[in-house]
Amino acid sequence: MTPLSRIASPALSAGLVPEYSTSDIGSSRFHRTASVNDFQIERSKHRKSASRERIAGYDDEALYRDSITRLLIAKASPYSISGRLPIEPNELILFFRTKSGITHALDFPVDLDYAAPPALEALIGACRPHQTSDLDDYTEESLFYPPNLPLTVSLDIANHPILDAVRAGFFSNLEPDKYLTAVKDKLEIVVNGGKMGVQTRTLRNDGRVATIVVTLPVRFRGGALVVQSEDGRVEKYHGRGGKPGDIEWVAFLNECEYEIEAVTKGCRMTVSYGVHIKAHVAASLMEPSDNFLDLISPILNLSRGRKLGFYLHNDYGVNPSEALAESLVPKLKSGDALLYHSLKLYRLSPELQYTAGGYIWPVDRTIELLGDVADSKPIYPGSGSFCLASRPLARSTVGSVYADPDDEETANLRARVEDNGAVPLSEAEVSILSEPVPIAGRERVYFVSKGELEKLVVNVLIVVYVP
């Protein structure tokens, strides 16, 4: 019998079909012989497969989504901001006194490509190594001026809207009776070839909420200020020291860490400020006269054991649904301030509370009228009626109407007022000593009436108990 490997078909001999060896039968690998009917294709070595192209498209989409996420996070929670001070560097002078008692004045700008000013050498000589952690780790590469030695910079950041920018950037929801102050912290210097290690938040335990760093006009290269947020985001600020009209300031939250990269030329000099939140003291610059106090005295003598209420006469433009009545204390003006602080002089404890329609809200409650109420009807003023500000019409002034105490809308509104925690003045045992119309100040609370927006007129009372 002739071996299979020896048999050659006519097609094989003609070269029309590929030839295989018997050793490859049943194997996944066949040695194919080129045929004249085959296409010959030259392919690039870098050609990507269809699957790899699909993966690349997927990677682009993932990168796009990740970029959007990072942008929205940065927009929602900024942790550092920066700006420029519109002053000429030659207007700045740094005054300091060394341990020897000699006072020096360093004029700006400083360019170390020329000879270093003697005052700068004295300043660097008086500095101490910088602490870079809370583990007593010190470095000679960065320095700070001792806080026990006198130092003054002819730069008052209160004359520039830096604190306004910090408030808008970080503390936009700060209460109206709170404000920001900046206290000079320290002068820091990073010399040529040096860098400042990571400054952790534990090194800033003076109660500050943010830090402002102003780069003084000394020419340098490198030395970028690196700020890292609590969640790991990083920003770099290069300072651009020494350029006319280009003095950079950077502010960052106290939760951040910061460091200064290596300075490759010159030296980087910064002065930092701690930002603190303060509250306005409830005090008035006006002092009541003796005659004004004499007017109050007989009323208090005849009102022992009673709770008195006085309407505020001025409008203060607050939204009672967002702010407590007590938040108006720092804003009191005219006779409202005189009366409030006169009662304080009698060692009484006056409080501000909202009132409307014969109801009074607790001192710790805002006014929230949720839901919808029926449409209201304009009628003449009545005792204990809810006063509503009517909707403005084209080319007309806004008027006021009083809700009918017997209609369905008023009953619904009264129920919502009670659900909000307000109680009748009679139950609160408050005796009002003034008329709400027309001399009382008015604030407005929005609520929905039959699908349309209305405003409930609210008054503010000075409530005081006379023991």
Short mmCIF file of C-alpha atoms in Angstrom, two decimals:
data_model
loop_
_atom_site.label_atom_id
_atom_site.label_comp_id
_atom_site.label_asym_id
_atom_site.label_seq_id
_atom_site.Cartn_x
_atom_site.Cartn_y
_atom_site.Cartn_z
CA MET A 1 0.00 0.00 0.00
CA THR A 2 1.36 3.34 -0.93
CA PRO A 3 2.00 5.67 2.06
CA LEU A 4 -0.33 8.61 2.37
CA SER A 5 2.53 11.06 2.34
CA ARG A 6 3.61 9.80 -1.05
CA ILE A 7 0.28 10.47 -2.75
CA ALA A 8 0.01 13.76 -4.66
CA SER A 9 -3.25 14.80 -6.19
CA PRO A 10 -3.42 16.66 -9.51
CA ALA A 11 -4.47 19.77 -7.68
CA LEU A 12 -1.46 19.66 -5.45
CA SER A 13 0.87 19.11 -8.36
CA ALA A 14 -0.65 22.07 -10.11
CA GLY A 15 -0.11 24.27 -7.04
CA LEU A 16 -3.80 25.10 -6.72
CA VAL A 17 -4.30 24.02 -3.12
CA PRO A 18 -1.96 24.20 -0.16
CA GLU A 19 0.10 21.20 0.73
CA TYR A 20 0.20 19.82 4.27
CA SER A 21 2.41 17.23 5.82
CA THR A 22 0.91 14.21 7.56
CA SER A 23 2.50 15.29 10.80
CA ASP A 24 0.25 18.39 10.77
CA ILE A 25 -3.01 16.52 10.29
CA GLY A 26 -5.15 17.04 13.39
CA SER A 27 -2.90 19.88 14.52
CA SER A 28 -3.92 23.53 14.77
CA ARG A 29 -0.79 24.64 12.96
CA PHE A 30 -0.54 24.17 9.21
CA HIS A 31 2.29 25.38 7.00
CA ARG A 32 0.49 27.18 4.17
CA THR A 33 2.08 27.59 0.78
CA ALA A 34 1.39 30.90 -0.99
CA SER A 35 -0.92 30.70 -3.98
CA VAL A 36 -1.36 33.00 -6.96
CA ASN A 37 -4.96 33.47 -5.85
CA ASP A 38 -3.95 34.95 -2.48
CA PHE A 39 -3.94 38.69 -1.78
CA GLN A 40 -0.59 40.05 -0.70
CA ILE A 41 -0.89 42.74 1.97
CA GLU A 42 1.89 44.74 3.65
CA ARG A 43 0.85 45.82 7.12
CA SER A 44 2.37 48.40 9.45
CA LYS A 45 4.07 47.02 12.51
CA HIS A 46 2.15 49.59 14.64
CA ARG A 47 -1.29 48.70 13.29
CA LYS A 48 -3.85 48.43 16.11
CA SER A 49 -6.45 45.73 16.19
CA ALA A 50 -10.15 46.56 16.24
CA SER A 51 -10.36 45.49 19.88
CA ARG A 52 -7.51 47.79 20.83
CA GLU A 53 -9.18 50.66 18.98
CA ARG A 54 -12.35 50.04 20.95
CA ILE A 55 -10.35 50.06 24.19
CA ALA A 56 -8.71 53.34 23.20
CA GLY A 57 -12.13 54.87 22.61
CA TYR A 58 -13.27 53.61 25.97
CA ASP A 59 -10.17 55.12 27.61
CA ASP A 60 -10.94 58.49 26.00
CA GLU A 61 -14.48 58.38 27.35
CA ALA A 62 -13.24 57.43 30.83
CA LEU A 63 -10.71 60.26 30.73
CA TYR A 64 -13.45 62.67 29.67
CA ARG A 65 -15.71 61.63 32.53
CA ASP A 66 -12.85 61.78 35.01
CA SER A 67 -11.95 65.28 33.85
CA ILE A 68 -15.54 66.43 34.36
CA THR A 69 -15.62 64.89 37.84
CA ARG A 70 -12.40 66.60 38.89
CA LEU A 71 -13.62 69.95 37.55
CA LEU A 72 -16.93 69.72 39.41
CA ILE A 73 -15.17 68.74 42.65
CA ALA A 74 -12.81 71.71 42.31
CA LYS A 75 -15.78 74.01 41.62
CA ALA A 76 -17.81 72.71 44.55
CA SER A 77 -15.07 72.81 47.18
CA PRO A 78 -12.21 75.23 46.46
CA TYR A 79 -9.40 75.05 49.00
CA SER A 80 -6.99 77.67 47.66
CA ILE A 81 -7.30 80.92 45.73
CA SER A 82 -4.83 83.53 44.56
CA GLY A 83 -4.66 87.06 43.20
CA ARG A 84 -2.43 90.07 42.58
CA LEU A 85 -1.83 93.14 44.69
CA PRO A 86 -2.10 96.29 42.53
CA ILE A 87 0.87 98.08 44.10
CA GLU A 88 4.33 98.93 42.89
CA PRO A 89 7.14 96.97 44.61
CA ASN A 90 9.13 100.15 45.28
CA GLU A 91 6.30 101.27 47.58
CA LEU A 92 7.10 98.47 50.02
CA ILE A 93 9.61 98.70 52.89
CA LEU A 94 10.37 96.05 55.49
CA PHE A 95 11.42 97.35 58.92
CA PHE A 96 12.99 94.98 61.45
CA ARG A 97 15.23 95.03 64.51
CA THR A 98 17.85 92.40 65.29
CA LYS A 99 18.93 91.09 68.71
CA SER A 100 21.67 93.70 68.83
CA GLY A 101 19.00 96.41 68.92
CA ILE A 102 19.85 97.83 65.50
CA THR A 103 16.89 98.74 63.32
CA HIS A 104 17.11 98.03 59.58
CA ALA A 105 14.99 98.97 56.58
CA LEU A 106 14.90 96.72 53.53
CA ASP A 107 13.74 98.48 50.36
CA PHE A 108 12.01 96.57 47.57
CA PRO A 109 12.33 95.30 44.92
CA VAL A 110 15.43 93.19 45.57
CA ASP A 111 17.46 91.71 42.72
CA LEU A 112 20.22 89.36 43.86
CA ASP A 113 21.84 89.34 40.40
CA TYR A 114 23.51 92.43 41.76
CA ALA A 115 25.03 92.82 45.21
CA ALA A 116 22.78 91.67 48.07
CA PRO A 117 21.61 94.63 50.18
CA PRO A 118 23.25 94.72 53.64
CA ALA A 119 19.78 94.84 55.20
CA LEU A 120 18.91 91.50 53.54
CA GLU A 121 22.08 89.90 54.88
CA ALA A 122 21.21 91.18 58.35
CA LEU A 123 17.67 89.83 57.98
CA ILE A 124 18.84 86.37 56.94
CA GLY A 125 21.40 86.35 59.74
CA ALA A 126 18.69 87.06 62.31
CA CYS A 127 16.42 84.25 61.07
CA ARG A 128 16.09 80.80 62.60
CA PRO A 129 15.82 77.37 60.93
CA HIS A 130 12.31 76.46 59.93
CA GLN A 131 10.38 73.73 61.69
CA THR A 132 8.97 71.43 59.05
CA SER A 133 6.92 69.07 61.22
CA ASP A 134 5.55 68.64 64.71
CA LEU A 135 8.41 66.27 65.57
CA ASP A 136 11.07 68.96 66.12
CA ASP A 137 12.45 68.42 62.63
CA TYR A 138 14.38 71.51 61.54
CA THR A 139 16.18 72.43 58.32
CA GLU A 140 18.71 75.10 57.43
CA GLU A 141 17.29 75.34 53.91
CA SER A 142 14.32 77.48 54.95
CA LEU A 143 14.25 80.22 57.58
CA PHE A 144 11.75 82.36 59.47
CA TYR A 145 12.16 85.61 61.36
CA PRO A 146 11.76 85.15 65.14
CA PRO A 147 8.29 86.32 66.23
CA ASN A 148 9.72 87.92 69.40
CA LEU A 149 11.70 90.46 67.35
CA PRO A 150 9.95 93.56 65.95
CA LEU A 151 9.07 93.36 62.24
CA THR A 152 6.77 95.54 60.16
CA VAL A 153 5.93 95.54 56.46
CA SER A 154 4.50 98.70 54.91
CA LEU A 155 1.72 96.55 53.48
CA ASP A 156 -1.70 96.72 55.06
CA ILE A 157 -3.85 94.02 53.48
CA ALA A 158 -6.88 95.70 55.06
CA ASN A 159 -6.43 98.37 52.35
CA HIS A 160 -6.94 95.68 49.69
CA PRO A 161 -10.04 93.51 49.20
CA ILE A 162 -8.15 90.29 49.99
CA LEU A 163 -10.39 89.36 52.92
CA ASP A 164 -13.46 90.00 50.75
CA ALA A 165 -12.05 87.56 48.19
CA VAL A 166 -11.30 85.00 50.93
CA ARG A 167 -14.83 85.32 52.28
CA ALA A 168 -16.35 84.95 48.82
CA GLY A 169 -14.06 82.03 47.97
CA PHE A 170 -14.28 79.97 51.16
CA PHE A 171 -16.93 81.38 53.51
CA SER A 172 -19.78 82.58 51.29
CA ASN A 173 -22.34 81.21 53.78
CA LEU A 174 -20.84 83.03 56.77
CA GLU A 175 -23.50 84.57 59.00
CA PRO A 176 -24.04 88.32 58.55
CA ASP A 177 -22.88 89.04 62.12
CA LYS A 178 -19.52 87.32 61.48
CA TYR A 179 -16.50 88.85 59.78
CA LEU A 180 -12.90 87.92 58.90
CA THR A 181 -9.72 89.38 60.36
CA ALA A 182 -6.11 88.84 59.35
CA VAL A 183 -3.26 88.70 61.88
CA LYS A 184 0.34 88.84 60.69
CA ASP A 185 1.95 85.47 61.30
CA LYS A 186 5.58 85.27 60.22
CA LEU A 187 8.15 86.16 57.60
CA GLU A 188 9.63 83.13 55.80
CA ILE A 189 12.73 82.96 53.59
CA VAL A 190 13.95 80.14 51.34
CA VAL A 191 17.48 80.82 50.13
CA ASN A 192 19.13 79.74 46.88
CA GLY A 193 19.34 75.95 46.70
CA GLY A 194 16.97 75.46 49.61
CA LYS A 195 13.37 74.38 49.95
CA MET A 196 10.71 74.34 52.64
CA GLY A 197 9.40 71.00 53.87
CA VAL A 198 5.74 70.18 54.29
CA GLN A 199 3.99 72.45 56.77
CA THR A 200 1.25 70.40 58.40
CA ARG A 201 -1.89 71.92 59.93
CA THR A 202 -0.68 70.87 63.39
CA LEU A 203 1.90 73.67 63.16
CA ARG A 204 -0.96 76.22 62.90
CA ASN A 205 -2.99 75.72 66.06
CA ASP A 206 -3.98 79.32 66.80
CA GLY A 207 -7.63 78.87 65.84
CA ARG A 208 -7.28 80.26 62.32
CA VAL A 209 -9.58 79.12 59.52
CA ALA A 210 -7.30 80.03 56.62
CA THR A 211 -3.83 81.35 55.81
CA ILE A 212 -2.79 84.14 53.42
CA VAL A 213 0.73 84.10 51.96
CA VAL A 214 2.03 87.23 50.22
CA THR A 215 5.17 86.87 48.09
CA LEU A 216 7.41 89.89 48.57
CA PRO A 217 9.16 91.37 45.48
CA VAL A 218 12.52 89.59 45.61
CA ARG A 219 13.68 88.03 42.33
CA PHE A 220 13.96 84.25 42.36
CA ARG A 221 13.53 81.19 40.19
CA GLY A 222 11.91 77.91 41.07
CA GLY A 223 10.49 77.87 44.57
CA ALA A 224 6.86 77.19 43.67
CA LEU A 225 4.40 77.22 46.56
CA VAL A 226 2.65 73.82 46.60
CA VAL A 227 -0.69 73.61 48.43
CA GLN A 228 -2.29 70.22 49.04
CA SER A 229 -5.90 69.84 50.15
CA GLU A 230 -7.16 67.40 52.73
CA ASP A 231 -8.41 65.06 49.99
CA GLY A 232 -5.10 65.08 48.11
CA ARG A 233 -5.68 67.73 45.42
CA VAL A 234 -2.63 69.87 44.62
CA GLU A 235 -2.16 73.44 43.37
CA LYS A 236 1.09 75.23 42.51
CA TYR A 237 1.71 78.97 42.70
CA HIS A 238 4.95 80.34 41.29
CA GLY A 239 4.99 83.77 42.92
CA ARG A 240 6.58 85.70 40.05
CA GLY A 241 8.51 87.71 42.60
CA GLY A 242 10.10 91.02 41.72
CA LYS A 243 8.05 91.91 38.65
CA PRO A 244 6.56 95.43 38.84
CA GLY A 245 2.89 95.42 39.70
CA ASP A 246 2.83 91.64 40.03
CA ILE A 247 2.87 90.79 43.72
CA GLU A 248 1.07 87.51 44.25
CA TRP A 249 -0.99 86.45 47.24
CA VAL A 250 -2.33 82.98 47.93
CA ALA A 251 -4.97 81.95 50.46
CA PHE A 252 -5.77 78.38 51.52
CA LEU A 253 -7.88 76.68 54.16
CA ASN A 254 -6.32 75.63 57.44
CA GLU A 255 -6.89 71.94 56.65
CA CYS A 256 -4.31 72.20 53.86
CA GLU A 257 -0.60 71.41 53.93
CA TYR A 258 1.91 73.48 52.01
CA GLU A 259 5.57 73.46 51.04
CA ILE A 260 7.99 75.39 48.83
CA GLU A 261 9.95 73.64 46.13
CA ALA A 262 13.68 74.16 45.65
CA VAL A 263 14.73 77.73 44.82
CA THR A 264 17.24 77.63 41.97
CA LYS A 265 18.20 81.31 41.98
CA GLY A 266 17.82 84.26 44.36
CA CYS A 267 15.60 83.70 47.40
CA ARG A 268 11.88 83.54 48.00
CA MET A 269 10.55 85.78 50.76
CA THR A 270 6.95 85.59 51.96
CA VAL A 271 4.91 87.06 54.78
CA SER A 272 1.93 85.05 56.03
CA TYR A 273 -1.25 86.04 57.84
CA GLY A 274 -3.66 83.95 59.87
CA VAL A 275 -7.34 84.46 59.00
CA HIS A 276 -9.80 84.27 61.90
CA ILE A 277 -13.59 84.48 62.13
CA LYS A 278 -14.88 87.08 64.57
CA ALA A 279 -18.39 88.02 65.65
CA HIS A 280 -19.72 91.55 65.97
CA VAL A 281 -20.20 92.56 69.58
CA ALA A 282 -23.78 93.51 70.31
CA ALA A 283 -22.99 97.07 71.26
CA SER A 284 -24.06 100.43 70.01
CA LEU A 285 -21.97 103.49 69.35
CA MET A 286 -24.98 105.55 70.42
CA GLU A 287 -25.60 106.18 74.09
CA PRO A 288 -29.13 106.96 75.30
CA SER A 289 -29.56 110.32 76.95
CA ASP A 290 -30.71 110.71 80.54
CA ASN A 291 -34.05 111.99 79.29
CA PHE A 292 -34.56 108.87 77.16
CA LEU A 293 -33.78 106.63 80.13
CA ASP A 294 -36.22 108.65 82.23
CA LEU A 295 -38.94 107.89 79.69
CA ILE A 296 -38.35 104.15 80.11
CA SER A 297 -38.07 104.09 83.90
CA PRO A 298 -41.78 104.59 84.84
CA ILE A 299 -42.88 102.01 82.28
CA LEU A 300 -40.58 99.41 83.79
CA ASN A 301 -41.66 100.28 87.32
CA LEU A 302 -45.32 99.79 86.42
CA SER A 303 -44.70 96.58 84.42
CA ARG A 304 -43.05 94.35 87.01
CA GLY A 305 -43.75 90.68 86.45
CA ARG A 306 -44.84 91.29 82.85
CA LYS A 307 -43.35 90.56 79.44
CA LEU A 308 -43.32 93.66 77.21
CA GLY A 309 -43.05 93.86 73.43
CA PHE A 310 -41.86 96.84 71.36
CA TYR A 311 -42.08 96.84 67.55
CA LEU A 312 -38.95 97.69 65.59
CA HIS A 313 -39.66 100.79 63.50
CA ASN A 314 -37.14 100.19 60.69
CA ASP A 315 -36.99 97.73 57.81
CA TYR A 316 -33.81 95.61 57.81
CA GLY A 317 -34.23 93.61 54.62
CA VAL A 318 -33.81 90.14 56.14
CA ASN A 319 -35.61 87.00 55.09
CA PRO A 320 -37.28 85.57 58.23
CA SER A 321 -37.23 82.12 56.64
CA GLU A 322 -33.42 82.19 56.50
CA ALA A 323 -32.31 84.26 59.52
CA LEU A 324 -33.28 84.39 63.17
CA ALA A 325 -34.69 87.64 64.50
CA GLU A 326 -31.72 87.80 66.92
CA SER A 327 -29.40 88.18 63.92
CA LEU A 328 -30.71 91.76 63.60
CA VAL A 329 -29.09 92.88 66.88
CA PRO A 330 -25.82 94.09 65.24
CA LYS A 331 -27.87 95.89 62.56
CA LEU A 332 -30.19 97.85 64.83
CA LYS A 333 -30.31 101.55 64.04
CA SER A 334 -31.95 104.77 65.14
CA GLY A 335 -34.53 104.45 67.90
CA ASP A 336 -34.49 100.65 67.70
CA ALA A 337 -30.85 100.62 68.80
CA LEU A 338 -31.49 103.24 71.50
CA LEU A 339 -34.32 101.25 73.04
CA TYR A 340 -32.54 97.90 72.87
CA HIS A 341 -29.34 99.13 74.51
CA SER A 342 -31.24 101.23 77.04
CA LEU A 343 -32.96 98.06 78.25
CA LYS A 344 -29.50 96.45 78.50
CA LEU A 345 -28.38 99.35 80.71
CA TYR A 346 -31.23 98.45 83.08
CA ARG A 347 -29.64 94.97 83.27
CA LEU A 348 -32.55 93.37 81.47
CA SER A 349 -32.27 90.72 78.73
CA PRO A 350 -34.17 91.90 75.64
CA GLU A 351 -34.67 89.44 72.78
CA LEU A 352 -35.83 89.85 69.20
CA GLN A 353 -38.74 87.69 67.98
CA TYR A 354 -40.88 87.55 64.85
CA THR A 355 -44.62 88.23 65.02
CA ALA A 356 -47.50 88.24 62.54
CA GLY A 357 -51.29 87.93 62.75
CA GLY A 358 -51.40 87.84 66.54
CA TYR A 359 -48.76 85.07 66.71
CA ILE A 360 -45.18 85.15 67.95
CA TRP A 361 -42.37 82.78 66.99
CA PRO A 362 -39.82 81.41 69.51
CA VAL A 363 -36.50 83.21 69.58
CA ASP A 364 -34.72 80.18 68.08
CA ARG A 365 -37.15 79.68 65.14
CA THR A 366 -37.23 80.98 61.59
CA ILE A 367 -40.54 81.26 59.72
CA GLU A 368 -41.25 78.45 57.25
CA LEU A 369 -44.68 78.27 55.65
CA LEU A 370 -44.63 75.06 53.63
CA GLY A 371 -47.27 73.89 51.21
CA ASP A 372 -50.05 75.78 49.44
CA VAL A 373 -52.86 77.88 50.89
CA ALA A 374 -56.08 79.14 49.33
CA ASP A 375 -56.28 82.45 47.52
CA SER A 376 -56.59 85.54 49.73
CA LYS A 377 -59.11 88.38 49.69
CA PRO A 378 -58.33 92.06 50.31
CA ILE A 379 -60.31 93.49 53.25
CA TYR A 380 -59.89 96.29 55.71
CA PRO A 381 -57.37 95.90 58.54
CA GLY A 382 -58.63 94.02 61.56
CA SER A 383 -57.23 93.08 64.93
CA GLY A 384 -55.06 89.97 64.71
CA SER A 385 -55.26 89.79 60.89
CA PHE A 386 -52.47 88.47 58.72
CA CYS A 387 -51.05 91.23 56.55
CA LEU A 388 -50.15 90.14 53.02
CA ALA A 389 -48.02 92.04 50.52
CA SER A 390 -49.90 92.03 47.23
CA ARG A 391 -48.24 91.08 43.97
CA PRO A 392 -46.82 94.06 42.03
CA LEU A 393 -48.60 95.09 38.84
CA ALA A 394 -47.04 96.81 35.86
CA ARG A 395 -46.29 100.49 36.54
CA SER A 396 -47.83 100.31 40.01
CA THR A 397 -46.63 100.24 43.58
CA VAL A 398 -46.86 97.25 45.88
CA GLY A 399 -49.69 97.54 48.37
CA SER A 400 -50.81 95.44 51.34
CA VAL A 401 -54.04 93.61 52.13
CA TYR A 402 -55.31 92.00 55.33
CA ALA A 403 -56.57 88.44 55.29
CA ASP A 404 -60.14 87.91 56.44
CA PRO A 405 -59.88 86.17 59.84
CA ASP A 406 -62.97 84.07 59.01
CA ASP A 407 -62.15 82.77 55.54
CA GLU A 408 -60.66 79.41 54.60
CA GLU A 409 -57.33 80.83 53.45
CA THR A 410 -56.67 82.47 56.81
CA ALA A 411 -57.61 79.30 58.68
CA ASN A 412 -55.19 77.32 56.54
CA LEU A 413 -52.47 79.92 57.01
CA ARG A 414 -53.08 79.99 60.75
CA ALA A 415 -52.68 76.20 60.90
CA ARG A 416 -49.37 76.38 59.06
CA VAL A 417 -48.15 79.13 61.36
CA GLU A 418 -48.96 77.00 64.39
CA ASP A 419 -47.25 73.98 62.81
CA ASN A 420 -44.17 76.15 62.46
CA GLY A 421 -44.05 76.63 66.23
CA ALA A 422 -45.66 80.07 66.58
CA VAL A 423 -48.03 80.65 69.52
CA PRO A 424 -50.67 83.35 70.10
CA LEU A 425 -49.42 86.47 71.85
CA SER A 426 -51.96 85.85 74.60
CA GLU A 427 -50.45 82.43 75.34
CA ALA A 428 -46.94 83.90 75.26
CA GLU A 429 -48.20 86.58 77.67
CA VAL A 430 -46.56 89.38 75.68
CA SER A 431 -48.05 92.85 76.06
CA ILE A 432 -47.31 94.99 73.00
CA LEU A 433 -46.73 98.66 73.81
CA SER A 434 -46.91 100.01 70.26
CA GLU A 435 -49.11 99.73 67.19
CA PRO A 436 -47.83 97.69 64.23
CA VAL A 437 -49.40 99.99 61.62
CA PRO A 438 -48.11 102.21 60.20
CA ILE A 439 -44.88 102.80 62.13
CA ALA A 440 -43.63 99.22 62.52
CA GLY A 441 -40.86 97.91 60.29
CA ARG A 442 -41.77 95.11 57.91
CA GLU A 443 -40.01 91.99 56.71
CA ARG A 444 -41.43 89.52 54.18
CA VAL A 445 -41.76 85.74 54.02
CA TYR A 446 -42.65 84.04 50.74
CA PHE A 447 -45.32 81.36 50.61
CA VAL A 448 -47.46 79.73 47.93
CA SER A 449 -51.12 80.64 47.57
CA LYS A 450 -53.09 78.68 44.97
CA GLY A 451 -49.99 78.14 42.86
CA GLU A 452 -48.84 81.76 43.05
CA LEU A 453 -46.15 83.35 45.18
CA GLU A 454 -47.31 85.65 47.96
CA LYS A 455 -45.50 87.43 50.81
CA LEU A 456 -46.55 87.43 54.44
CA VAL A 457 -45.66 90.68 56.19
CA VAL A 458 -43.80 89.98 59.43
CA ASN A 459 -42.88 92.41 62.21
CA VAL A 460 -40.06 92.13 64.71
CA LEU A 461 -40.55 92.66 68.44
CA ILE A 462 -38.12 93.60 71.17
CA VAL A 463 -39.40 91.33 73.93
CA VAL A 464 -38.22 91.90 77.50
CA TYR A 465 -39.35 90.44 80.80
CA VAL A 466 -39.42 92.90 83.72
CA PRO A 467 -38.75 91.03 86.98
#
